[in-house]
GROMACS .gro file of N, CA, C and O in nm:
model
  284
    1UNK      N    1   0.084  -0.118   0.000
    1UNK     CA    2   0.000   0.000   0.000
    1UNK      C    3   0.089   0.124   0.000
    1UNK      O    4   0.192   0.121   0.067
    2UNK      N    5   0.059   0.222  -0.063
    2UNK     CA    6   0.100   0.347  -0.097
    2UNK      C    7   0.060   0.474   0.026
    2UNK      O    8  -0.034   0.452   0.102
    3UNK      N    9   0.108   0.552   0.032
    3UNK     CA   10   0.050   0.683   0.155
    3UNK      C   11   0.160   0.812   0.018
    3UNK      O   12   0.274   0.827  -0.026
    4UNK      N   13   0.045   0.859   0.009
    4UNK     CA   14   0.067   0.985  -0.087
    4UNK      C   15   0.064   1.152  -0.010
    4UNK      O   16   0.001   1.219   0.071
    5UNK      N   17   0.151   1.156  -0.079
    5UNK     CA   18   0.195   1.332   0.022
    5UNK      C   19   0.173   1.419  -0.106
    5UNK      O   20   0.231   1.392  -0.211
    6UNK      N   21   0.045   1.576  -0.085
    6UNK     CA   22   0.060   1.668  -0.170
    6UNK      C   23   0.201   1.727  -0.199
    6UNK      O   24   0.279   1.741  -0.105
    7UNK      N   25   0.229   1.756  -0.300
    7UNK     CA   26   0.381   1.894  -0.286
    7UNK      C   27   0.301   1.976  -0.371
    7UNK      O   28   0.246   1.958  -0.480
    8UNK      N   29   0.311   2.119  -0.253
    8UNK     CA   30   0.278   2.251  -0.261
    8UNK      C   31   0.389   2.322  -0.303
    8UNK      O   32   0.376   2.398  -0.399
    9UNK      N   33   0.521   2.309  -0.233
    9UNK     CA   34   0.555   2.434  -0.223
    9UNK      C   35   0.729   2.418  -0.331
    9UNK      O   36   0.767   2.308  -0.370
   10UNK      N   37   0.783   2.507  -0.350
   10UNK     CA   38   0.905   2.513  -0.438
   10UNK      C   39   0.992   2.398  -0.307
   10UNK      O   40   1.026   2.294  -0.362
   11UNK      N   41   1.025   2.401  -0.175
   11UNK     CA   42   1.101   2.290  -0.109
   11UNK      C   43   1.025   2.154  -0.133
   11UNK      O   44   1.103   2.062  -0.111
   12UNK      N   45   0.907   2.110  -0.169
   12UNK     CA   46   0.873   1.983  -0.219
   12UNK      C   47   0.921   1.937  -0.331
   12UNK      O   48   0.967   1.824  -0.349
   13UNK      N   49   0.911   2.044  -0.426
   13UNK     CA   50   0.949   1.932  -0.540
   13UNK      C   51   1.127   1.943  -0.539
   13UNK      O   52   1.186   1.841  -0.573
   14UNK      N   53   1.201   2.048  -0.505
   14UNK     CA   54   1.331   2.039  -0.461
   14UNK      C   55   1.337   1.901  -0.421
   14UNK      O   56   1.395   1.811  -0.482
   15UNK      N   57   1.262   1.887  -0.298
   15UNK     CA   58   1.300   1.740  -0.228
   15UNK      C   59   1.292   1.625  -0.310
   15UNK      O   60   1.397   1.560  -0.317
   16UNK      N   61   1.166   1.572  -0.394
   16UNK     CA   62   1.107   1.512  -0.477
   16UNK      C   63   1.249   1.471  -0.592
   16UNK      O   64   1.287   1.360  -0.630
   17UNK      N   65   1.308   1.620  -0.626
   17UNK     CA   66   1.411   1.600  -0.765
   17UNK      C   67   1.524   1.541  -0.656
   17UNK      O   68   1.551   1.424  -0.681
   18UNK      N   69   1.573   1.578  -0.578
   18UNK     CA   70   1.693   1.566  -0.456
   18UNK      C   71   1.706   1.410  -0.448
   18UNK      O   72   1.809   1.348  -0.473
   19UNK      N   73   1.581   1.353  -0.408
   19UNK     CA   74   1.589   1.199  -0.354
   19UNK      C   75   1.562   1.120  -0.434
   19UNK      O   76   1.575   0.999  -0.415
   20UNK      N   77   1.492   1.202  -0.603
   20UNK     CA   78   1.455   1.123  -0.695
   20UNK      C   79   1.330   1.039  -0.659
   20UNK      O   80   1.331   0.916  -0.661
   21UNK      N   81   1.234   1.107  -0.629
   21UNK     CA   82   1.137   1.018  -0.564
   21UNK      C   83   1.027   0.985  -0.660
   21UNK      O   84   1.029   1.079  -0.739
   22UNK      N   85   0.939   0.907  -0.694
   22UNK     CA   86   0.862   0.884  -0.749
   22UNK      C   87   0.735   0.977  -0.746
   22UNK      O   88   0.697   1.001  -0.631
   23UNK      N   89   0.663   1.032  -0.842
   23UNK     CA   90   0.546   1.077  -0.810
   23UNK      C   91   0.397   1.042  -0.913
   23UNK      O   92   0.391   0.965  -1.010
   24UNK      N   93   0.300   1.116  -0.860
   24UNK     CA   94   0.182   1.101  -0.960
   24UNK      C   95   0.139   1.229  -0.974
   24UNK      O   96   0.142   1.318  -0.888
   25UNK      N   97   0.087   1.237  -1.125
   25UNK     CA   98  -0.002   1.346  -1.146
   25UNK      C   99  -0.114   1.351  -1.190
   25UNK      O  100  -0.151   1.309  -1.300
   26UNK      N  101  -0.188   1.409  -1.097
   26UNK     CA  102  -0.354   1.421  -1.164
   26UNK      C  103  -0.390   1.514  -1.183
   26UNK      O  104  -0.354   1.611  -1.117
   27UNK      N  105  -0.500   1.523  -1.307
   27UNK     CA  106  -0.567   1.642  -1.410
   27UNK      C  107  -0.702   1.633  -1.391
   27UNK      O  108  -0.749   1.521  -1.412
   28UNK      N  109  -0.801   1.746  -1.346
   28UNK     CA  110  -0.874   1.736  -1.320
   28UNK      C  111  -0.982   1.578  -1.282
   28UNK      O  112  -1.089   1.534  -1.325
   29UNK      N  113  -0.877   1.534  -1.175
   29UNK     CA  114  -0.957   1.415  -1.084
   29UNK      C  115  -0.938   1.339  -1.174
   29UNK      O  116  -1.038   1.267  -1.184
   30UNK      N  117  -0.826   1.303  -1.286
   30UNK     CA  118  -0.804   1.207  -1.326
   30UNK      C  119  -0.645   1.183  -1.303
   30UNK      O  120  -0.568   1.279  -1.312
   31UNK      N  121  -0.606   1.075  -1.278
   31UNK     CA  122  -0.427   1.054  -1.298
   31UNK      C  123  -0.390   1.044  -1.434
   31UNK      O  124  -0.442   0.954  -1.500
   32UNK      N  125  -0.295   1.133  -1.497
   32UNK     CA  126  -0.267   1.123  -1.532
   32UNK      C  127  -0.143   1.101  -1.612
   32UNK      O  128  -0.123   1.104  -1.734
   33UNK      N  129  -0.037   1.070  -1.472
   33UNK     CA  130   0.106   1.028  -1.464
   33UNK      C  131   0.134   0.950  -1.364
   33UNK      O  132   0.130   1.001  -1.252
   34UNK      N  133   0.162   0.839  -1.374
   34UNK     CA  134   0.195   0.726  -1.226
   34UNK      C  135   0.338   0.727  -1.242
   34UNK      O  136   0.413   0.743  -1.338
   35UNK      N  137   0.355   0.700  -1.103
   35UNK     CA  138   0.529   0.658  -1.086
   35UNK      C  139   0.596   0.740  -1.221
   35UNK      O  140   0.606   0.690  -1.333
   36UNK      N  141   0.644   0.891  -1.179
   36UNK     CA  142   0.745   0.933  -1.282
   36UNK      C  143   0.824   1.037  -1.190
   36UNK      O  144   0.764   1.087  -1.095
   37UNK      N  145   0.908   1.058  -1.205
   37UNK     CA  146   1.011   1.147  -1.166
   37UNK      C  147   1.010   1.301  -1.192
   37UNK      O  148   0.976   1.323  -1.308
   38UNK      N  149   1.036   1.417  -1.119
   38UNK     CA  150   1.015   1.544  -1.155
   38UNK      C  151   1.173   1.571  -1.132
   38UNK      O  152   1.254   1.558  -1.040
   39UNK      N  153   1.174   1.627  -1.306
   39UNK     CA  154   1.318   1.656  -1.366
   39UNK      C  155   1.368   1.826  -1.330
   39UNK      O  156   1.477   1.869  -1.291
   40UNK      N  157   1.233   1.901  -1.363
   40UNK     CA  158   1.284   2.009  -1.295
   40UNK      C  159   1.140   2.112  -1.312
   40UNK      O  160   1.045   2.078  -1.383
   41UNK      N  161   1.143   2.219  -1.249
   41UNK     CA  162   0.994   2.309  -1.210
   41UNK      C  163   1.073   2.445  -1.227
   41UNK      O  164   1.192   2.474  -1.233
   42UNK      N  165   0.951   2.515  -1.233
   42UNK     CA  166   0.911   2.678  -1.228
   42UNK      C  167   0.830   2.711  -1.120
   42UNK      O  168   0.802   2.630  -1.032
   43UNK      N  169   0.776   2.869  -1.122
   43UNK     CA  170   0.667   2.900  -1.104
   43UNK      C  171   0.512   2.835  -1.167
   43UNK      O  172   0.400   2.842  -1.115
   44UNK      N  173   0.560   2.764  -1.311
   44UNK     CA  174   0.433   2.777  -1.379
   44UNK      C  175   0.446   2.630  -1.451
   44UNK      O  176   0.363   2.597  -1.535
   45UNK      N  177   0.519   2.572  -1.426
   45UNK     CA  178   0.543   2.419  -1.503
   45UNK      C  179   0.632   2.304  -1.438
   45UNK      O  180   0.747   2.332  -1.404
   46UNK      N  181   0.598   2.217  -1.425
   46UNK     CA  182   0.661   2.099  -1.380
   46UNK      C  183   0.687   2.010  -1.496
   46UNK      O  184   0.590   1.970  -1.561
   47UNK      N  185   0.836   1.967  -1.536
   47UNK     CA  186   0.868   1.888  -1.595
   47UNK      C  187   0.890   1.775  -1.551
   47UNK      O  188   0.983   1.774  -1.470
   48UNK      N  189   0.819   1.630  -1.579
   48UNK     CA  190   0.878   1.494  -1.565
   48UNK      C  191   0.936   1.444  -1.626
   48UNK      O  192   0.995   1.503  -1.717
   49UNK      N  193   0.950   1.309  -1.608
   49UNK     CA  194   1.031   1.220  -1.654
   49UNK      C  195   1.005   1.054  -1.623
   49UNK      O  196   1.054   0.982  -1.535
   50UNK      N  197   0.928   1.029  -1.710
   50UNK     CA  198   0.912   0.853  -1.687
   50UNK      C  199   0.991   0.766  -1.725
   50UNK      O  200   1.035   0.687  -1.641
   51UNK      N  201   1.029   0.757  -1.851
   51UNK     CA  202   1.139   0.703  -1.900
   51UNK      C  203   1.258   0.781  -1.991
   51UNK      O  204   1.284   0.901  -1.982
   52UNK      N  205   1.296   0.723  -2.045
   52UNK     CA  206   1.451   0.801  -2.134
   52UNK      C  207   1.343   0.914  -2.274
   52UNK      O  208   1.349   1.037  -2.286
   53UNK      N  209   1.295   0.861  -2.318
   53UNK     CA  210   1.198   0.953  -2.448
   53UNK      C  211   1.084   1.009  -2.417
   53UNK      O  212   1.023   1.086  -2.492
   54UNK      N  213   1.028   0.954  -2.242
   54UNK     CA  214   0.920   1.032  -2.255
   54UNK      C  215   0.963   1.116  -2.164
   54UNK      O  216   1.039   1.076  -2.076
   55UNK      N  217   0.909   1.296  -2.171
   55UNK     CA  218   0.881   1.405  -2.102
   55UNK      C  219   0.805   1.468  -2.127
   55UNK      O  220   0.790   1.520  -2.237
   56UNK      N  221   0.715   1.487  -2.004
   56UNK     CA  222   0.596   1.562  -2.001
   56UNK      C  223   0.601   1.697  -1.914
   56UNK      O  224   0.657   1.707  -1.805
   57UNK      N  225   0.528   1.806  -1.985
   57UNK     CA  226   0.519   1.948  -1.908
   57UNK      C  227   0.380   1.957  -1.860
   57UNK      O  228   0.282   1.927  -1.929
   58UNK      N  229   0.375   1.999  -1.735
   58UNK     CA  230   0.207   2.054  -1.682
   58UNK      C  231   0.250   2.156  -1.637
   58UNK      O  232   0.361   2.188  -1.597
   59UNK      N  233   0.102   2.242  -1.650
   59UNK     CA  234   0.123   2.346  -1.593
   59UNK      C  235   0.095   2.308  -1.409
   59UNK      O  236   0.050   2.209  -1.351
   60UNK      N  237   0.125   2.386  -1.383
   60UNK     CA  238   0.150   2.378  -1.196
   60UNK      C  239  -0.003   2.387  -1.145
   60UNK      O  240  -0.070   2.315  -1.070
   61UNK      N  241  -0.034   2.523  -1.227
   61UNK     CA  242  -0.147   2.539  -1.129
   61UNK      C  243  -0.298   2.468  -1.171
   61UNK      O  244  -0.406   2.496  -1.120
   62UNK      N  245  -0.274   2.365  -1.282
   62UNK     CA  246  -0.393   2.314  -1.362
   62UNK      C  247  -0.369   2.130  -1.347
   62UNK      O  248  -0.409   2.038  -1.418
   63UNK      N  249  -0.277   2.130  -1.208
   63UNK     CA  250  -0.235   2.022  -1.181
   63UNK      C  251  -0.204   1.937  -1.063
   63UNK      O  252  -0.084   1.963  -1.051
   64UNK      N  253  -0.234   1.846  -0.961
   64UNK     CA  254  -0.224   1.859  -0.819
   64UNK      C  255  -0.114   1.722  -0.860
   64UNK      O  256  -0.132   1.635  -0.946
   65UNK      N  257   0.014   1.742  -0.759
   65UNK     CA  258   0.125   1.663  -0.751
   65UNK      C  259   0.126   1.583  -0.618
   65UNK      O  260   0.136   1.647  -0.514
   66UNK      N  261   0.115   1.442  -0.615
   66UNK     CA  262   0.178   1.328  -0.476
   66UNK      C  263   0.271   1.275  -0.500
   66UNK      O  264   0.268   1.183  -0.582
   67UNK      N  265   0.360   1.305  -0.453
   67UNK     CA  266   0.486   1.193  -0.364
   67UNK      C  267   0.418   1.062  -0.396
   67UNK      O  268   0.296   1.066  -0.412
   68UNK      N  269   0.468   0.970  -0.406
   68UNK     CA  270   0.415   0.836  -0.352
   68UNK      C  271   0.539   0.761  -0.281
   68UNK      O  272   0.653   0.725  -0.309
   69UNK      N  273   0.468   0.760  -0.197
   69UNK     CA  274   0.565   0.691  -0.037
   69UNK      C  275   0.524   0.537  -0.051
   69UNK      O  276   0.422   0.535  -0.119
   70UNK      N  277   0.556   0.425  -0.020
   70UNK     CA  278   0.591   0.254  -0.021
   70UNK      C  279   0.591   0.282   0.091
   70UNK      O  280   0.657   0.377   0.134
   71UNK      N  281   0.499   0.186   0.183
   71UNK     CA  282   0.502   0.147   0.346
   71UNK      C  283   0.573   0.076   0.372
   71UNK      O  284   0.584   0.039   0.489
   0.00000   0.00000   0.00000
């Protein structure tokens, strides 16, 4: 089982890129990124990273970001 943490703030996703942690992203109440990595952020965009060819941009604020933590 999974325990998912929001990241709000510019020190979350710092942390997130730092430890290389896995995350998810969902778009209006849908997921629409499991288990991918955040390569690097703005004010206004979060870049991932799932594998070597794929990268995806969201905008920040049209987008809610979890950690996903392993118990």
């Amino acid at each position: 089982m999974s325990v998912n943490r929001r990241l709000f703030t510019d020190s979350d996703f710092e942390e997130v890129i730092q430890k290389q942690l896995k995350i998810r992203v969902f778009q209006n109440n849908h997921i629409i990124e499991g288990s991918t990595v955040v390569v690097r952020f703005d004010d206004s965009t979060v870049v991932t990273q799932s594998s070597v060819s794929d990268i995806t941009y969201h905008k920040r604020n049209a987008c809610e970001f979890f950690e996903l933590r392993r118990r």
